[in-house]
Amino acid sequence: MGKLQERYSQYTLPQQIKAEGIYPYFRAIESEQSTVVTMNGREVLMFGSNSYLGLANHPRIKEAAKKAIDKYGTSCSGSRFLNGTLDIHLELEEKLAKLVGKESAICYSTGFQVNLGVVSALCNRGDYLLLDSLDHASIIEGSRLSFSKILKFNHNDMSSLEAKLKLCEPDRIKLIVVDGIFSMEGDITNLPVIVQLAEKYDASIMVDDAHSLGVIGDGGRGTASHFNLTPKVDLIMGTFSKSFASLGGFIAGDESVINYLRHNSRSLIFSASMTPASVASVSTAIDIMLEEPERIKHLWDLTRYAHEAFKSHGIFIGKSETPIIPLYVRDNFKVLQLTRMLLDEGIFINPVITPAVPKEDSMIRFSLMATHTFDQLDIAIDKIVGSFKKLGLLSASTVKNS
Ligand code: PMP
């Protein structure tokens, strides 16, 4: 056995969890991503998807993707920088810039690559990156590749952000990077105060709208629009893998900044471009979002209902204000048990345990889609409350809703 195999044959945690019968990862779905999916030949209600607008199986989007394959083939076989730019990439970028109210936009092949390539490229030695402690992993990875100083502030804590801004030298770039809606906790960044602080300390702002597009803001335009602060946000980042029923991501901002990224961002330049089918899907998803505002309205009707229901049953949902609803369990093993029990009862939810979060914050991540019905939601709530009861989780320690 080589050194490599020797080290990694000692990594047996997944096998141990499998032996307990509660391994919750890589569970195969045999159907399209909808409110009902097929697993092991059985129908399961999906409450663990990021398809917030429920568009991932929309006939118009499927048709657009098929047409794009017919016209452009299945791959661009190269990077945007060289042979991988299609006319539809450029059209999509114009559409995205207009959608979020910025001068210019550029698309990458995943949202992760956007954050990696943008956060690493914009701040040099001596500059500052100011990150919320719960920012997405892709932002953290991007910051690790940057030569700038990294200052982390406590989650959504504006006095902590100000304390970090005070440490920065005034004449350097100071880029504050935050998630618009935090992906696990479902709370919204305090953009109004971030904007005030950015003005006071001459800092710039980048908002990751992965979970905000299609959910908040005018017509689903995201966090800056939600707070009516679009001109005050320098960079808006989004992914296509959630509300926009596809794969890829973009960054939008002033043409000067996007122009620099277009020519210097390594995860853009050294990676193949979005496939034709992915581009066509995003574009059609945006059209549907704007044409059918009732989707977002229904998503929010479901959200308010679910928040009230979980709270009234004594399940702690933290500071969630959105269709991402954390159900705090505070015990890794019980999260895995619950995930298994619920799947057996026909409900798919996502477990969030250490190391993704500290043990005391372990939770079930419950997420809604605009295509869920109230009947489906009632079934899920009923089964979740039943499982929490069975595991003795409705005792005082988890009941902390105000
Ligand atoms: N940012 C946030 C906040 C995310 O939650 C995610 C994905 N979970 C990403 C970026 C990466 O996006 P993608 O899945 O498109 O790579």
XYZ file of C-alpha atoms and ligand atoms in Angstrom:
418
model
C 0.000 0.000 0.000
C 1.413 3.439 -0.946
C 1.629 6.388 1.460
C -1.447 7.909 -0.129
C -3.638 4.846 0.310
C -2.202 4.227 3.770
C -3.343 7.640 4.992
C -6.789 7.582 3.411
C -7.644 4.005 4.274
C -7.767 5.319 7.851
C -10.592 7.680 6.917
C -13.578 5.495 7.754
C -16.148 7.884 9.210
C -18.542 7.561 6.229
C -18.344 3.745 6.430
C -19.115 3.882 10.164
C -22.185 6.063 9.549
C -23.288 3.733 6.731
C -23.028 0.797 9.140
C -25.469 2.642 11.462
C -27.896 2.918 8.519
C -28.053 6.715 8.712
C -25.646 7.857 5.976
C -27.382 10.868 4.372
C -25.188 11.857 1.402
C -25.169 11.109 -2.333
C -28.718 9.782 -2.138
C -29.699 8.982 -5.715
C -32.759 10.639 -7.223
C -34.215 8.814 -10.213
C -36.428 11.594 -11.554
C -36.426 15.302 -12.349
C -36.051 17.892 -9.549
C -39.638 18.679 -8.593
C -41.707 18.840 -5.410
C -42.025 15.064 -5.712
C -38.971 13.012 -6.681
C -38.428 9.272 -7.121
C -35.908 7.495 -4.905
C -35.507 3.715 -4.818
C -38.573 3.521 -7.027
C -40.658 5.346 -4.405
C -42.148 8.871 -4.440
C -40.665 11.275 -1.902
C -41.652 14.885 -1.128
C -38.687 17.177 -1.839
C -38.028 19.822 0.840
C -34.289 20.025 0.291
C -33.980 21.704 -3.088
C -32.594 25.113 -4.036
C -34.985 25.328 -6.976
C -36.830 28.144 -5.192
C -39.006 29.040 -8.201
C -39.641 25.382 -9.011
C -38.401 25.849 -12.577
C -35.886 22.994 -12.887
C -38.399 20.846 -14.796
C -40.341 23.608 -16.571
C -41.352 22.538 -20.122
C -40.386 25.914 -21.672
C -36.916 25.742 -20.147
C -36.406 22.140 -21.251
C -37.449 23.125 -24.760
C -35.042 26.105 -24.810
C -32.187 23.846 -23.666
C -32.976 21.279 -26.374
C -33.094 23.969 -29.079
C -29.723 25.329 -27.921
C -28.211 21.845 -28.161
C -29.639 21.468 -31.664
C -28.112 24.769 -32.762
C -24.816 24.913 -30.825
C -24.096 21.320 -29.769
C -23.408 20.052 -26.262
C -20.180 21.858 -25.340
C -18.198 24.974 -26.220
C -14.983 22.974 -25.874
C -13.003 25.865 -24.470
C -12.850 28.922 -22.273
C -14.842 32.109 -22.782
C -11.502 33.827 -23.254
C -10.611 31.868 -26.391
C -12.953 29.678 -28.440
C -15.784 29.288 -25.889
C -17.843 32.467 -26.329
C -21.195 32.128 -28.105
C -23.535 34.945 -29.109
C -25.966 33.629 -26.471
C -23.336 34.071 -23.705
C -23.095 37.765 -24.613
C -26.877 38.153 -24.806
C -27.276 36.509 -21.402
C -24.689 38.818 -19.855
C -26.525 41.864 -21.142
C -29.794 40.504 -19.778
C -28.245 39.823 -16.358
C -26.636 43.260 -16.076
C -29.985 44.859 -16.891
C -31.821 42.553 -14.476
C -29.719 43.520 -11.455
C -29.227 47.160 -12.508
C -25.490 47.149 -13.249
C -23.429 48.299 -16.255
C -21.898 44.983 -17.130
C -21.826 41.269 -16.239
C -19.750 38.192 -17.001
C -20.769 34.515 -16.658
C -18.661 31.709 -15.193
C -19.361 27.978 -15.379
C -20.421 27.635 -11.733
C -21.254 30.009 -8.909
C -18.367 28.585 -6.916
C -16.004 29.617 -9.707
C -17.421 33.157 -9.678
C -16.567 33.684 -6.025
C -13.252 31.913 -6.355
C -12.225 33.976 -9.359
C -13.628 37.344 -8.259
C -12.677 37.399 -4.589
C -9.136 36.222 -5.358
C -8.583 38.707 -8.183
C -9.725 42.094 -6.929
C -7.701 42.767 -3.765
C -3.914 42.918 -3.829
C -1.215 42.855 -1.166
C -2.035 45.543 1.391
C -5.774 45.622 0.504
C -8.501 44.149 2.720
C -11.234 41.564 2.345
C -13.898 41.843 5.053
C -15.951 38.659 5.282
C -19.013 37.680 7.310
C -18.109 34.631 9.426
C -20.927 32.657 7.754
C -20.051 33.558 4.159
C -20.241 30.691 1.692
C -17.259 28.340 1.330
C -16.560 29.613 -2.204
C -15.955 33.131 -0.829
C -13.617 31.725 1.803
C -11.727 29.710 -0.825
C -11.426 32.815 -3.005
C -10.030 34.802 -0.085
C -7.425 32.084 0.535
C -6.103 32.645 -2.977
C -5.871 36.412 -2.483
C -2.746 38.200 -1.278
C -4.842 40.745 0.651
C -5.488 40.797 4.402
C -8.569 38.869 5.455
C -10.684 40.256 8.287
C -13.662 38.168 9.398
C -16.485 39.851 11.305
C -19.121 38.122 13.429
C -22.169 36.992 11.515
C -24.355 39.969 10.545
C -22.902 41.921 13.481
C -22.438 45.489 12.342
C -20.392 46.640 15.329
C -17.994 43.764 14.625
C -17.783 44.891 10.974
C -17.099 48.466 12.040
C -14.374 47.328 14.432
C -12.661 45.525 11.532
C -13.039 48.519 9.207
C -11.312 50.672 11.833
C -8.255 48.398 11.545
C -7.859 49.084 7.806
C -5.490 51.637 6.327
C -7.670 54.305 4.746
C -6.043 54.500 1.319
C -6.340 50.761 0.495
C -9.173 48.866 -1.190
C -11.538 47.429 1.430
C -13.996 44.948 -0.072
C -16.851 43.775 2.160
C -18.214 40.433 0.869
C -21.487 39.054 2.232
C -24.133 36.508 1.299
C -27.443 38.280 0.581
C -29.458 35.448 2.108
C -27.294 33.105 4.184
C -27.494 29.634 2.691
C -28.033 27.578 5.842
C -29.519 30.065 8.312
C -31.964 31.782 5.927
C -31.410 35.261 7.372
C -30.830 38.366 5.246
C -27.648 40.444 5.415
C -27.985 43.851 7.069
C -27.291 45.723 3.846
C -28.569 49.162 4.945
C -25.988 49.336 7.752
C -23.258 47.776 5.592
C -23.866 50.567 3.051
C -23.614 53.241 5.784
C -20.364 51.738 7.067
C -18.962 51.372 3.557
C -19.621 55.068 2.964
C -18.094 56.052 6.305
C -14.906 54.012 5.741
C -14.696 54.302 1.941
C -15.167 50.548 1.441
C -16.727 48.621 -1.460
C -19.448 45.973 -1.270
C -19.974 42.623 -3.006
C -23.192 40.691 -2.360
C -23.532 36.973 -3.138
C -27.133 36.610 -4.280
C -27.039 32.839 -4.857
C -30.111 32.356 -2.651
C -31.675 35.795 -3.130
C -32.344 35.933 -6.874
C -35.877 34.765 -7.537
C -36.662 35.090 -3.830
C -36.334 38.728 -2.696
C -36.227 42.137 -4.381
C -38.422 43.674 -7.067
C -39.530 40.775 -9.303
C -36.847 38.544 -7.718
C -33.905 40.871 -8.445
C -32.117 40.090 -5.188
C -30.832 41.744 -2.045
C -29.761 45.178 -3.283
C -33.147 45.627 -4.949
C -34.914 44.348 -1.794
C -33.377 47.194 0.207
C -33.590 49.694 -2.685
C -29.810 50.082 -2.544
C -28.687 48.852 -5.974
C -26.479 51.899 -6.791
C -24.670 51.499 -3.454
C -23.606 47.883 -4.056
C -20.475 47.598 -6.200
C -20.709 43.952 -7.194
C -23.667 41.575 -7.388
C -22.932 37.884 -7.733
C -25.494 35.218 -8.594
C -25.721 31.520 -9.389
C -27.892 29.742 -11.921
C -28.087 26.487 -9.965
C -30.901 27.601 -7.685
C -33.863 29.756 -8.836
C -32.605 29.860 -12.427
C -32.869 26.113 -13.088
C -29.446 25.660 -14.623
C -25.731 25.646 -13.833
C -23.282 28.560 -13.828
C -23.002 31.974 -12.251
C -22.260 35.643 -12.895
C -20.786 38.784 -11.462
C -22.196 42.217 -12.314
C -20.805 45.681 -11.636
C -19.145 48.668 -13.276
C -17.679 47.951 -16.710
C -14.180 48.880 -15.467
C -14.222 46.116 -12.830
C -15.858 43.513 -15.073
C -13.353 44.333 -17.819
C -10.505 43.595 -15.399
C -12.097 40.297 -14.341
C -12.750 39.310 -17.958
C -9.005 39.454 -18.583
C -7.550 38.406 -15.213
C -9.935 36.111 -13.317
C -8.336 32.685 -13.440
C -11.412 30.492 -12.843
C -12.986 32.243 -15.836
C -10.022 32.190 -18.171
C -8.716 28.714 -17.404
C -12.021 26.843 -17.396
C -14.467 25.943 -20.160
C -17.528 28.133 -20.657
C -21.150 27.401 -19.748
C -22.725 24.847 -22.067
C -25.247 26.114 -24.649
C -28.087 24.261 -22.885
C -27.186 25.905 -19.548
C -27.152 29.382 -21.096
C -30.513 28.934 -22.795
C -32.053 27.553 -19.569
C -31.012 30.562 -17.487
C -32.257 33.026 -20.034
C -35.690 31.378 -20.223
C -35.881 31.011 -16.422
C -35.375 34.780 -16.064
C -38.169 35.422 -18.593
C -40.544 33.151 -16.661
C -39.604 34.749 -13.320
C -40.449 38.201 -14.682
C -43.599 37.085 -16.519
C -45.035 35.109 -13.577
C -44.600 37.141 -10.371
C -47.247 34.946 -8.732
C -44.541 32.287 -8.271
C -42.628 34.476 -5.829
C -45.842 35.499 -4.093
C -46.787 31.843 -3.515
C -43.262 31.051 -2.303
C -43.669 33.756 0.336
C -47.189 32.602 1.324
C -45.709 29.141 1.932
C -42.745 30.645 3.782
C -44.856 32.641 6.239
C -47.073 29.614 6.855
C -44.123 27.278 7.462
C -42.358 29.722 9.822
C -45.490 30.061 11.948
C -46.187 26.325 11.946
C -42.688 25.287 13.034
C -42.582 27.972 15.720
C -46.017 27.055 17.046
C -44.870 23.433 17.415
C -41.843 24.570 19.390
C -39.196 23.949 16.735
C -36.506 26.637 16.822
C -35.948 28.212 13.376
C -33.288 30.722 14.388
C -33.338 34.028 12.520
C -34.704 32.686 9.256
C -36.726 35.259 7.323
C -36.885 33.338 4.043
C -37.807 30.019 2.346
C -34.569 28.569 3.772
C -35.695 27.333 7.176
C -33.181 25.814 9.614
C -34.762 23.441 12.137
C -32.259 23.369 14.988
C -31.526 19.979 16.548
C -28.132 20.728 18.194
C -26.979 17.107 18.053
C -25.151 15.655 15.034
C -26.291 12.071 15.571
C -29.940 13.033 16.010
C -29.802 15.117 12.808
C -28.716 11.988 10.933
C -31.369 9.889 12.652
C -34.049 12.447 11.764
C -32.903 12.625 8.145
C -33.255 8.851 7.856
C -36.579 8.677 9.715
C -38.030 11.396 7.509
C -36.836 9.764 4.297
C -38.484 6.540 5.442
C -41.651 8.613 5.879
C -41.303 10.056 2.371
C -39.766 13.472 3.161
C -36.386 14.585 1.773
C -34.621 17.250 3.843
C -30.929 18.121 4.166
C -28.828 17.418 7.267
C -26.350 20.117 8.315
C -23.815 18.837 10.832
C -20.208 19.369 11.951
C -17.876 20.411 10.335
C -20.291 22.544 8.228
C -21.580 24.061 11.494
C -20.540 23.739 15.152
C -22.204 20.758 16.907
C -24.495 23.060 18.900
C -25.840 24.553 15.643
C -26.510 21.274 13.833
C -29.826 21.369 12.051
C -32.180 20.157 9.393
C -32.221 22.546 6.404
C -35.803 22.727 5.159
C -36.335 24.674 1.938
C -39.389 25.640 -0.058
C -40.192 25.856 -3.758
C -42.812 28.042 -5.434
C -44.382 24.856 -6.812
C -45.076 23.253 -3.406
C -48.728 23.052 -2.420
C -50.024 23.797 1.067
C -51.129 20.152 1.273
C -47.542 18.977 0.642
C -46.272 21.453 3.222
C -48.810 20.273 5.820
C -47.752 16.655 5.286
C -44.063 17.565 5.737
C -44.667 19.671 8.846
C -46.755 16.924 10.396
C -44.104 14.257 9.797
C -41.250 16.510 10.937
C -43.020 17.436 14.166
C -43.794 13.742 14.745
C -40.132 12.776 14.262
C -38.892 15.591 16.516
C -41.301 14.302 19.187
C -40.142 10.704 18.791
C -36.543 11.775 19.408
C -37.517 13.898 22.408
C -36.482 17.101 20.638
C -39.417 19.277 21.570
C -38.136 19.811 25.086
C -37.298 23.274 26.432
C -33.710 23.244 25.183
C -34.630 23.567 21.505
C -37.674 25.831 22.032
C -36.299 29.309 21.813
C -38.557 31.165 19.395
C -39.645 34.538 20.651
N -22.650 31.093 -3.030
C -23.546 30.588 -2.180
C -24.076 31.450 -1.081
C -23.994 29.273 -2.336
O -24.871 28.762 -1.475
C -23.468 28.490 -3.382
C -23.903 27.052 -3.631
N -24.426 26.370 -2.611
C -22.518 29.055 -4.230
C -22.137 30.357 -4.028
C -21.924 28.246 -5.351
O -22.830 28.156 -6.405
P -22.837 26.947 -7.447
O -23.607 25.838 -6.854
O -23.499 27.561 -8.636
O -21.429 26.595 -7.724
